[in-house]
């Protein structure tokens, strides 16, 4: 098994995690979470999304979040934008990095952003062009890269095709989202091999959800093929509150425990990260979905007793 000397962890909890919370999370809490995550050494903390508040009410305070966070030098705070309106709002909020998000299946594209895959690429073209012309960095996402909740198994070639289109629009990296968590290490490798024939593997990120408990295995399988960027969510934030059994993104604490154990450098401090996880779980009254996070919190309680 091969693995890189260093991995870049992109923390997506404040956006991908919190966007699913049914009860509105106070802006103060979001700001403190983002600052704690940056202070833990994460090089990128996806802060929020400039999407329609009718579609995702939880992200309706995007401008306020961006205005209030203390920005740590060297840390990137990407925000999702689905269209020009979102980009304009992100620029007004002094975002330096934006992310556009497409899907590998027509059904998911329609459900998520209300348009076909082709229409989404047409919509992203001016977004990417304008953002790049203004000196912003643009990241791309492809959702449902292994399994789709509406169409089932996804053809790796379809993923490769969409990833290439985002890369050609100028995305510096394309994050491959196993949105449903249906991936296994073997399926993940088949998908990455197909995509890497279209987009250089060092320009790919892995974005795994732990619904079937396969996320860490999928990360190892991805590293074996040369992927060195992974999205993760503190305390495993995410999942749908109305879908029993659905879980969130792979927990940052679990990924860090794996990488620390392999001697792979990330620059992230486990103690501060675990404290950020406990902070958000207490603030929104949610159990900590990270096994490493729970174990570390229990150890800290024993030591304090
Ligand atoms: P639509 O209804 O087709 O758009 O939605 P529209 O242009 O007709 O606009 C509808 C209303 O929204 C209008 O307001 C617009 O002004 C407003 P009204 O005139 O009715 O008052 N609007 C906006 N407001 C604020 N910011 C904007 C914006 N755009 C329009 N940017 C649209 C199309 C794309 C807007 C909508 O479908 C949308 O916002 N979708 C976002 C969904 C979303 O955020 N999903 C979660 C992120 S993706 C994800 O989580 C997966 C990922 O993490 C990977 C993985 O996990 O695997 C990336
Ligand atoms: Mg996700």
JSON list of N, CA, C and O in Angstrom, two decimals, residues 2-11 41-44 139 173 204-206 219-220 222-224 226-232 252 255-260 262-268:
[
{"chain": "A", "resi": 2, "resn": "UNK", "atom": "N", "xyz": [0.67, 2.13, -0.99]},
{"chain": "A", "resi": 2, "resn": "UNK", "atom": "CA", "xyz": [1.46, 3.37, -1.04]},
{"chain": "A", "resi": 2, "resn": "UNK", "atom": "C", "xyz": [0.65, 4.49, -0.37]},
{"chain": "A", "resi": 2, "resn": "UNK", "atom": "O", "xyz": [-0.58, 4.49, -0.43]},
{"chain": "A", "resi": 3, "resn": "UNK", "atom": "N", "xyz": [1.34, 5.43, 0.24]},
{"chain": "A", "resi": 3, "resn": "UNK", "atom": "CA", "xyz": [0.66, 6.64, 0.71]},
{"chain": "A", "resi": 3, "resn": "UNK", "atom": "C", "xyz": [1.63, 7.81, 0.66]},
{"chain": "A", "resi": 3, "resn": "UNK", "atom": "O", "xyz": [2.84, 7.63, 0.73]},
{"chain": "A", "resi": 4, "resn": "UNK", "atom": "N", "xyz": [1.07, 9.03, 0.47]},
{"chain": "A", "resi": 4, "resn": "UNK", "atom": "CA", "xyz": [1.94, 10.20, 0.30]},
{"chain": "A", "resi": 4, "resn": "UNK", "atom": "C", "xyz": [2.59, 10.61, 1.62]},
{"chain": "A", "resi": 4, "resn": "UNK", "atom": "O", "xyz": [2.10, 10.25, 2.70]},
{"chain": "A", "resi": 5, "resn": "UNK", "atom": "N", "xyz": [3.66, 11.41, 1.52]},
{"chain": "A", "resi": 5, "resn": "UNK", "atom": "CA", "xyz": [4.34, 11.89, 2.74]},
{"chain": "A", "resi": 5, "resn": "UNK", "atom": "C", "xyz": [3.46, 12.91, 3.47]},
{"chain": "A", "resi": 5, "resn": "UNK", "atom": "O", "xyz": [3.52, 13.02, 4.69]},
{"chain": "A", "resi": 6, "resn": "UNK", "atom": "N", "xyz": [2.67, 13.64, 2.71]},
{"chain": "A", "resi": 6, "resn": "UNK", "atom": "CA", "xyz": [1.81, 14.67, 3.32]},
{"chain": "A", "resi": 6, "resn": "UNK", "atom": "C", "xyz": [0.46, 14.67, 2.63]},
{"chain": "A", "resi": 6, "resn": "UNK", "atom": "O", "xyz": [0.35, 14.36, 1.44]},
{"chain": "A", "resi": 7, "resn": "UNK", "atom": "N", "xyz": [-0.57, 15.00, 3.39]},
{"chain": "A", "resi": 7, "resn": "UNK", "atom": "CA", "xyz": [-1.94, 15.07, 2.86]},
{"chain": "A", "resi": 7, "resn": "UNK", "atom": "C", "xyz": [-2.53, 16.42, 3.24]},
{"chain": "A", "resi": 7, "resn": "UNK", "atom": "O", "xyz": [-2.29, 16.93, 4.34]},
{"chain": "A", "resi": 8, "resn": "UNK", "atom": "N", "xyz": [-3.29, 17.00, 2.32]},
{"chain": "A", "resi": 8, "resn": "UNK", "atom": "CA", "xyz": [-4.01, 18.25, 2.64]},
{"chain": "A", "resi": 8, "resn": "UNK", "atom": "C", "xyz": [-5.44, 17.88, 3.03]},
{"chain": "A", "resi": 8, "resn": "UNK", "atom": "O", "xyz": [-6.15, 17.24, 2.26]},
{"chain": "A", "resi": 9, "resn": "UNK", "atom": "N", "xyz": [-5.81, 18.28, 4.24]},
{"chain": "A", "resi": 9, "resn": "UNK", "atom": "CA", "xyz": [-7.18, 18.02, 4.69]},
{"chain": "A", "resi": 9, "resn": "UNK", "atom": "C", "xyz": [-8.02, 19.27, 4.48]},
{"chain": "A", "resi": 9, "resn": "UNK", "atom": "O", "xyz": [-7.65, 20.36, 4.94]},
{"chain": "A", "resi": 10, "resn": "UNK", "atom": "N", "xyz": [-9.13, 19.12, 3.79]},
{"chain": "A", "resi": 10, "resn": "UNK", "atom": "CA", "xyz": [-10.07, 20.24, 3.58]},
{"chain": "A", "resi": 10, "resn": "UNK", "atom": "C", "xyz": [-11.26, 20.01, 4.50]},
{"chain": "A", "resi": 10, "resn": "UNK", "atom": "O", "xyz": [-12.00, 19.04, 4.33]},
{"chain": "A", "resi": 11, "resn": "UNK", "atom": "N", "xyz": [-11.37, 20.88, 5.49]},
{"chain": "A", "resi": 11, "resn": "UNK", "atom": "CA", "xyz": [-12.46, 20.73, 6.47]},
{"chain": "A", "resi": 11, "resn": "UNK", "atom": "C", "xyz": [-13.75, 21.30, 5.88]},
{"chain": "A", "resi": 11, "resn": "UNK", "atom": "O", "xyz": [-13.79, 22.46, 5.48]},
{"chain": "A", "resi": 41, "resn": "UNK", "atom": "N", "xyz": [-5.01, 24.00, 12.82]},
{"chain": "A", "resi": 41, "resn": "UNK", "atom": "CA", "xyz": [-3.99, 23.77, 11.80]},
{"chain": "A", "resi": 41, "resn": "UNK", "atom": "C", "xyz": [-4.54, 23.30, 10.46]},
{"chain": "A", "resi": 41, "resn": "UNK", "atom": "O", "xyz": [-3.75, 22.97, 9.56]},
{"chain": "A", "resi": 42, "resn": "UNK", "atom": "N", "xyz": [-5.87, 23.28, 10.32]},
{"chain": "A", "resi": 42, "resn": "UNK", "atom": "CA", "xyz": [-6.40, 22.86, 9.01]},
{"chain": "A", "resi": 42, "resn": "UNK", "atom": "C", "xyz": [-6.08, 23.93, 7.97]},
{"chain": "A", "resi": 42, "resn": "UNK", "atom": "O", "xyz": [-6.30, 25.12, 8.21]},
{"chain": "A", "resi": 43, "resn": "UNK", "atom": "N", "xyz": [-5.55, 23.53, 6.82]},
{"chain": "A", "resi": 43, "resn": "UNK", "atom": "CA", "xyz": [-5.13, 24.52, 5.83]},
{"chain": "A", "resi": 43, "resn": "UNK", "atom": "C", "xyz": [-6.30, 25.11, 5.03]},
{"chain": "A", "resi": 43, "resn": "UNK", "atom": "O", "xyz": [-6.16, 26.16, 4.42]},
{"chain": "A", "resi": 44, "resn": "UNK", "atom": "N", "xyz": [-7.46, 24.44, 5.04]},
{"chain": "A", "resi": 44, "resn": "UNK", "atom": "CA", "xyz": [-8.63, 24.93, 4.33]},
{"chain": "A", "resi": 44, "resn": "UNK", "atom": "C", "xyz": [-9.86, 24.60, 5.15]},
{"chain": "A", "resi": 44, "resn": "UNK", "atom": "O", "xyz": [-10.05, 23.46, 5.58]},
{"chain": "A", "resi": 139, "resn": "UNK", "atom": "N", "xyz": [-12.43, 25.75, -7.00]},
{"chain": "A", "resi": 139, "resn": "UNK", "atom": "CA", "xyz": [-12.38, 24.30, -6.79]},
{"chain": "A", "resi": 139, "resn": "UNK", "atom": "C", "xyz": [-13.65, 23.71, -7.40]},
{"chain": "A", "resi": 139, "resn": "UNK", "atom": "O", "xyz": [-14.69, 24.38, -7.45]},
{"chain": "A", "resi": 173, "resn": "UNK", "atom": "N", "xyz": [-8.55, 22.03, -8.67]},
{"chain": "A", "resi": 173, "resn": "UNK", "atom": "CA", "xyz": [-8.68, 20.69, -8.09]},
{"chain": "A", "resi": 173, "resn": "UNK", "atom": "C", "xyz": [-10.14, 20.26, -8.24]},
{"chain": "A", "resi": 173, "resn": "UNK", "atom": "O", "xyz": [-11.03, 21.10, -8.20]},
{"chain": "A", "resi": 204, "resn": "UNK", "atom": "N", "xyz": [-6.79, 15.77, -8.00]},
{"chain": "A", "resi": 204, "resn": "UNK", "atom": "CA", "xyz": [-8.04, 15.19, -7.51]},
{"chain": "A", "resi": 204, "resn": "UNK", "atom": "C", "xyz": [-8.07, 15.19, -5.97]},
{"chain": "A", "resi": 204, "resn": "UNK", "atom": "O", "xyz": [-7.05, 15.03, -5.32]},
{"chain": "A", "resi": 205, "resn": "UNK", "atom": "N", "xyz": [-9.26, 15.37, -5.44]},
{"chain": "A", "resi": 205, "resn": "UNK", "atom": "CA", "xyz": [-9.47, 15.23, -4.00]},
{"chain": "A", "resi": 205, "resn": "UNK", "atom": "C", "xyz": [-10.50, 14.14, -3.76]},
{"chain": "A", "resi": 205, "resn": "UNK", "atom": "O", "xyz": [-11.34, 13.87, -4.63]},
{"chain": "A", "resi": 206, "resn": "UNK", "atom": "N", "xyz": [-10.46, 13.54, -2.60]},
{"chain": "A", "resi": 206, "resn": "UNK", "atom": "CA", "xyz": [-11.47, 12.53, -2.23]},
{"chain": "A", "resi": 206, "resn": "UNK", "atom": "C", "xyz": [-12.41, 13.11, -1.19]},
{"chain": "A", "resi": 206, "resn": "UNK", "atom": "O", "xyz": [-11.97, 13.78, -0.24]},
{"chain": "A", "resi": 219, "resn": "UNK", "atom": "N", "xyz": [-10.28, 6.08, 1.67]},
{"chain": "A", "resi": 219, "resn": "UNK", "atom": "CA", "xyz": [-9.16, 7.04, 1.70]},
{"chain": "A", "resi": 219, "resn": "UNK", "atom": "C", "xyz": [-7.84, 6.31, 1.48]},
{"chain": "A", "resi": 219, "resn": "UNK", "atom": "O", "xyz": [-7.01, 6.74, 0.68]},
{"chain": "A", "resi": 220, "resn": "UNK", "atom": "N", "xyz": [-7.66, 5.18, 2.14]},
{"chain": "A", "resi": 220, "resn": "UNK", "atom": "CA", "xyz": [-6.43, 4.40, 1.93]},
{"chain": "A", "resi": 220, "resn": "UNK", "atom": "C", "xyz": [-6.32, 3.96, 0.47]},
{"chain": "A", "resi": 220, "resn": "UNK", "atom": "O", "xyz": [-5.25, 4.05, -0.15]},
{"chain": "A", "resi": 222, "resn": "UNK", "atom": "N", "xyz": [-7.59, 5.42, -2.09]},
{"chain": "A", "resi": 222, "resn": "UNK", "atom": "CA", "xyz": [-7.31, 6.60, -2.93]},
{"chain": "A", "resi": 222, "resn": "UNK", "atom": "C", "xyz": [-5.85, 7.00, -2.82]},
{"chain": "A", "resi": 222, "resn": "UNK", "atom": "O", "xyz": [-5.21, 7.34, -3.82]},
{"chain": "A", "resi": 223, "resn": "UNK", "atom": "N", "xyz": [-5.31, 6.96, -1.59]},
{"chain": "A", "resi": 223, "resn": "UNK", "atom": "CA", "xyz": [-3.90, 7.32, -1.41]},
{"chain": "A", "resi": 223, "resn": "UNK", "atom": "C", "xyz": [-3.01, 6.36, -2.18]},
{"chain": "A", "resi": 223, "resn": "UNK", "atom": "O", "xyz": [-1.98, 6.75, -2.73]},
{"chain": "A", "resi": 224, "resn": "UNK", "atom": "N", "xyz": [-3.42, 5.11, -2.23]},
{"chain": "A", "resi": 224, "resn": "UNK", "atom": "CA", "xyz": [-2.64, 4.10, -2.95]},
{"chain": "A", "resi": 224, "resn": "UNK", "atom": "C", "xyz": [-2.50, 4.47, -4.43]},
{"chain": "A", "resi": 224, "resn": "UNK", "atom": "O", "xyz": [-1.53, 4.11, -5.09]},
{"chain": "A", "resi": 226, "resn": "UNK", "atom": "N", "xyz": [-2.45, 7.69, -5.39]},
{"chain": "A", "resi": 226, "resn": "UNK", "atom": "CA", "xyz": [-1.77, 8.98, -5.49]},
{"chain": "A", "resi": 226, "resn": "UNK", "atom": "C", "xyz": [-2.60, 10.19, -5.09]},
{"chain": "A", "resi": 226, "resn": "UNK", "atom": "O", "xyz": [-2.13, 11.32, -5.20]},
{"chain": "A", "resi": 227, "resn": "UNK", "atom": "N", "xyz": [-3.83, 9.98, -4.63]},
{"chain": "A", "resi": 227, "resn": "UNK", "atom": "CA", "xyz": [-4.63, 11.13, -4.17]},
{"chain": "A", "resi": 227, "resn": "UNK", "atom": "C", "xyz": [-4.08, 11.61, -2.83]},
{"chain": "A", "resi": 227, "resn": "UNK", "atom": "O", "xyz": [-3.78, 10.79, -1.95]},
{"chain": "A", "resi": 228, "resn": "UNK", "atom": "N", "xyz": [-3.92, 12.93, -2.69]},
{"chain": "A", "resi": 228, "resn": "UNK", "atom": "CA", "xyz": [-3.29, 13.46, -1.47]},
{"chain": "A", "resi": 228, "resn": "UNK", "atom": "C", "xyz": [-4.08, 14.61, -0.86]},
{"chain": "A", "resi": 228, "resn": "UNK", "atom": "O", "xyz": [-3.56, 15.37, -0.06]},
{"chain": "A", "resi": 229, "resn": "UNK", "atom": "N", "xyz": [-5.34, 14.75, -1.25]},
{"chain": "A", "resi": 229, "resn": "UNK", "atom": "CA", "xyz": [-6.23, 15.76, -0.64]},
{"chain": "A", "resi": 229, "resn": "UNK", "atom": "C", "xyz": [-7.53, 15.07, -0.27]},
{"chain": "A", "resi": 229, "resn": "UNK", "atom": "O", "xyz": [-8.11, 14.36, -1.10]},
{"chain": "A", "resi": 230, "resn": "UNK", "atom": "N", "xyz": [-7.98, 15.29, 0.95]},
{"chain": "A", "resi": 230, "resn": "UNK", "atom": "CA", "xyz": [-9.25, 14.68, 1.39]},
{"chain": "A", "resi": 230, "resn": "UNK", "atom": "C", "xyz": [-10.10, 15.69, 2.14]},
{"chain": "A", "resi": 230, "resn": "UNK", "atom": "O", "xyz": [-9.60, 16.44, 2.97]},
{"chain": "A", "resi": 231, "resn": "UNK", "atom": "N", "xyz": [-11.38, 15.69, 1.79]},
{"chain": "A", "resi": 231, "resn": "UNK", "atom": "CA", "xyz": [-12.35, 16.51, 2.50]},
{"chain": "A", "resi": 231, "resn": "UNK", "atom": "C", "xyz": [-12.83, 15.70, 3.72]},
{"chain": "A", "resi": 231, "resn": "UNK", "atom": "O", "xyz": [-12.98, 14.48, 3.64]},
{"chain": "A", "resi": 232, "resn": "UNK", "atom": "N", "xyz": [-13.09, 16.38, 4.80]},
{"chain": "A", "resi": 232, "resn": "UNK", "atom": "CA", "xyz": [-13.59, 15.69, 5.99]},
{"chain": "A", "resi": 232, "resn": "UNK", "atom": "C", "xyz": [-14.32, 16.70, 6.86]},
{"chain": "A", "resi": 232, "resn": "UNK", "atom": "O", "xyz": [-14.23, 17.90, 6.64]},
{"chain": "A", "resi": 252, "resn": "UNK", "atom": "N", "xyz": [-13.18, 14.24, 10.54]},
{"chain": "A", "resi": 252, "resn": "UNK", "atom": "CA", "xyz": [-11.80, 14.72, 10.45]},
{"chain": "A", "resi": 252, "resn": "UNK", "atom": "C", "xyz": [-10.91, 14.05, 11.50]},
{"chain": "A", "resi": 252, "resn": "UNK", "atom": "O", "xyz": [-9.77, 13.67, 11.21]},
{"chain": "A", "resi": 255, "resn": "UNK", "atom": "N", "xyz": [-9.93, 10.59, 10.33]},
{"chain": "A", "resi": 255, "resn": "UNK", "atom": "CA", "xyz": [-8.95, 10.65, 9.24]},
{"chain": "A", "resi": 255, "resn": "UNK", "atom": "C", "xyz": [-7.58, 11.01, 9.80]},
{"chain": "A", "resi": 255, "resn": "UNK", "atom": "O", "xyz": [-6.56, 10.40, 9.45]},
{"chain": "A", "resi": 256, "resn": "UNK", "atom": "N", "xyz": [-7.58, 11.99, 10.72]},
{"chain": "A", "resi": 256, "resn": "UNK", "atom": "CA", "xyz": [-6.29, 12.42, 11.28]},
{"chain": "A", "resi": 256, "resn": "UNK", "atom": "C", "xyz": [-5.65, 11.29, 12.10]},
{"chain": "A", "resi": 256, "resn": "UNK", "atom": "O", "xyz": [-4.43, 11.10, 12.03]},
{"chain": "A", "resi": 257, "resn": "UNK", "atom": "N", "xyz": [-6.46, 10.55, 12.83]},
{"chain": "A", "resi": 257, "resn": "UNK", "atom": "CA", "xyz": [-5.91, 9.43, 13.62]},
{"chain": "A", "resi": 257, "resn": "UNK", "atom": "C", "xyz": [-5.24, 8.41, 12.69]},
{"chain": "A", "resi": 257, "resn": "UNK", "atom": "O", "xyz": [-4.15, 7.91, 12.96]},
{"chain": "A", "resi": 258, "resn": "UNK", "atom": "N", "xyz": [-5.91, 8.15, 11.56]},
{"chain": "A", "resi": 258, "resn": "UNK", "atom": "CA", "xyz": [-5.34, 7.23, 10.56]},
{"chain": "A", "resi": 258, "resn": "UNK", "atom": "C", "xyz": [-4.02, 7.78, 10.01]},
{"chain": "A", "resi": 258, "resn": "UNK", "atom": "O", "xyz": [-3.01, 7.07, 9.96]},
{"chain": "A", "resi": 259, "resn": "UNK", "atom": "N", "xyz": [-4.03, 9.06, 9.60]},
{"chain": "A", "resi": 259, "resn": "UNK", "atom": "CA", "xyz": [-2.84, 9.63, 8.95]},
{"chain": "A", "resi": 259, "resn": "UNK", "atom": "C", "xyz": [-1.70, 9.79, 9.94]},
{"chain": "A", "resi": 259, "resn": "UNK", "atom": "O", "xyz": [-0.54, 9.50, 9.61]},
{"chain": "A", "resi": 260, "resn": "UNK", "atom": "N", "xyz": [-2.01, 10.23, 11.17]},
{"chain": "A", "resi": 260, "resn": "UNK", "atom": "CA", "xyz": [-0.95, 10.33, 12.19]},
{"chain": "A", "resi": 260, "resn": "UNK", "atom": "C", "xyz": [-0.31, 8.96, 12.41]},
{"chain": "A", "resi": 260, "resn": "UNK", "atom": "O", "xyz": [0.90, 8.83, 12.55]},
{"chain": "A", "resi": 262, "resn": "UNK", "atom": "N", "xyz": [0.05, 6.62, 10.33]},
{"chain": "A", "resi": 262, "resn": "UNK", "atom": "CA", "xyz": [0.90, 6.25, 9.19]},
{"chain": "A", "resi": 262, "resn": "UNK", "atom": "C", "xyz": [2.14, 7.14, 9.08]},
{"chain": "A", "resi": 262, "resn": "UNK", "atom": "O", "xyz": [3.00, 6.92, 8.24]},
{"chain": "A", "resi": 263, "resn": "UNK", "atom": "N", "xyz": [2.16, 8.21, 9.91]},
{"chain": "A", "resi": 263, "resn": "UNK", "atom": "CA", "xyz": [3.27, 9.17, 9.80]},
{"chain": "A", "resi": 263, "resn": "UNK", "atom": "C", "xyz": [3.10, 10.12, 8.62]},
{"chain": "A", "resi": 263, "resn": "UNK", "atom": "O", "xyz": [4.06, 10.76, 8.19]},
{"chain": "A", "resi": 264, "resn": "UNK", "atom": "N", "xyz": [1.87, 10.23, 8.11]},
{"chain": "A", "resi": 264, "resn": "UNK", "atom": "CA", "xyz": [1.60, 11.17, 7.00]},
{"chain": "A", "resi": 264, "resn": "UNK", "atom": "C", "xyz": [1.37, 12.56, 7.59]},
{"chain": "A", "resi": 264, "resn": "UNK", "atom": "O", "xyz": [0.54, 12.73, 8.48]},
{"chain": "A", "resi": 265, "resn": "UNK", "atom": "N", "xyz": [2.09, 13.55, 7.10]},
{"chain": "A", "resi": 265, "resn": "UNK", "atom": "CA", "xyz": [2.00, 14.91, 7.67]},
{"chain": "A", "resi": 265, "resn": "UNK", "atom": "C", "xyz": [0.74, 15.63, 7.20]},
{"chain": "A", "resi": 265, "resn": "UNK", "atom": "O", "xyz": [0.38, 15.57, 6.02]},
{"chain": "A", "resi": 266, "resn": "UNK", "atom": "N", "xyz": [0.08, 16.32, 8.15]},
{"chain": "A", "resi": 266, "resn": "UNK", "atom": "CA", "xyz": [-1.10, 17.13, 7.81]},
{"chain": "A", "resi": 266, "resn": "UNK", "atom": "C", "xyz": [-1.01, 18.54, 8.39]},
{"chain": "A", "resi": 266, "resn": "UNK", "atom": "O", "xyz": [-1.71, 19.44, 7.93]},
{"chain": "A", "resi": 267, "resn": "UNK", "atom": "N", "xyz": [-0.21, 18.71, 9.44]},
{"chain": "A", "resi": 267, "resn": "UNK", "atom": "CA", "xyz": [-0.12, 20.00, 10.13]},
{"chain": "A", "resi": 267, "resn": "UNK", "atom": "C", "xyz": [-1.27, 20.24, 11.09]},
{"chain": "A", "resi": 267, "resn": "UNK", "atom": "O", "xyz": [-1.41, 21.34, 11.63]},
{"chain": "A", "resi": 268, "resn": "UNK", "atom": "N", "xyz": [-2.11, 19.22, 11.31]},
{"chain": "A", "resi": 268, "resn": "UNK", "atom": "CA", "xyz": [-3.29, 19.42, 12.17]},
{"chain": "A", "resi": 268, "resn": "UNK", "atom": "C", "xyz": [-3.01, 18.87, 13.57]},
{"chain": "A", "resi": 268, "resn": "UNK", "atom": "O", "xyz": [-2.46, 17.78, 13.73]}
]
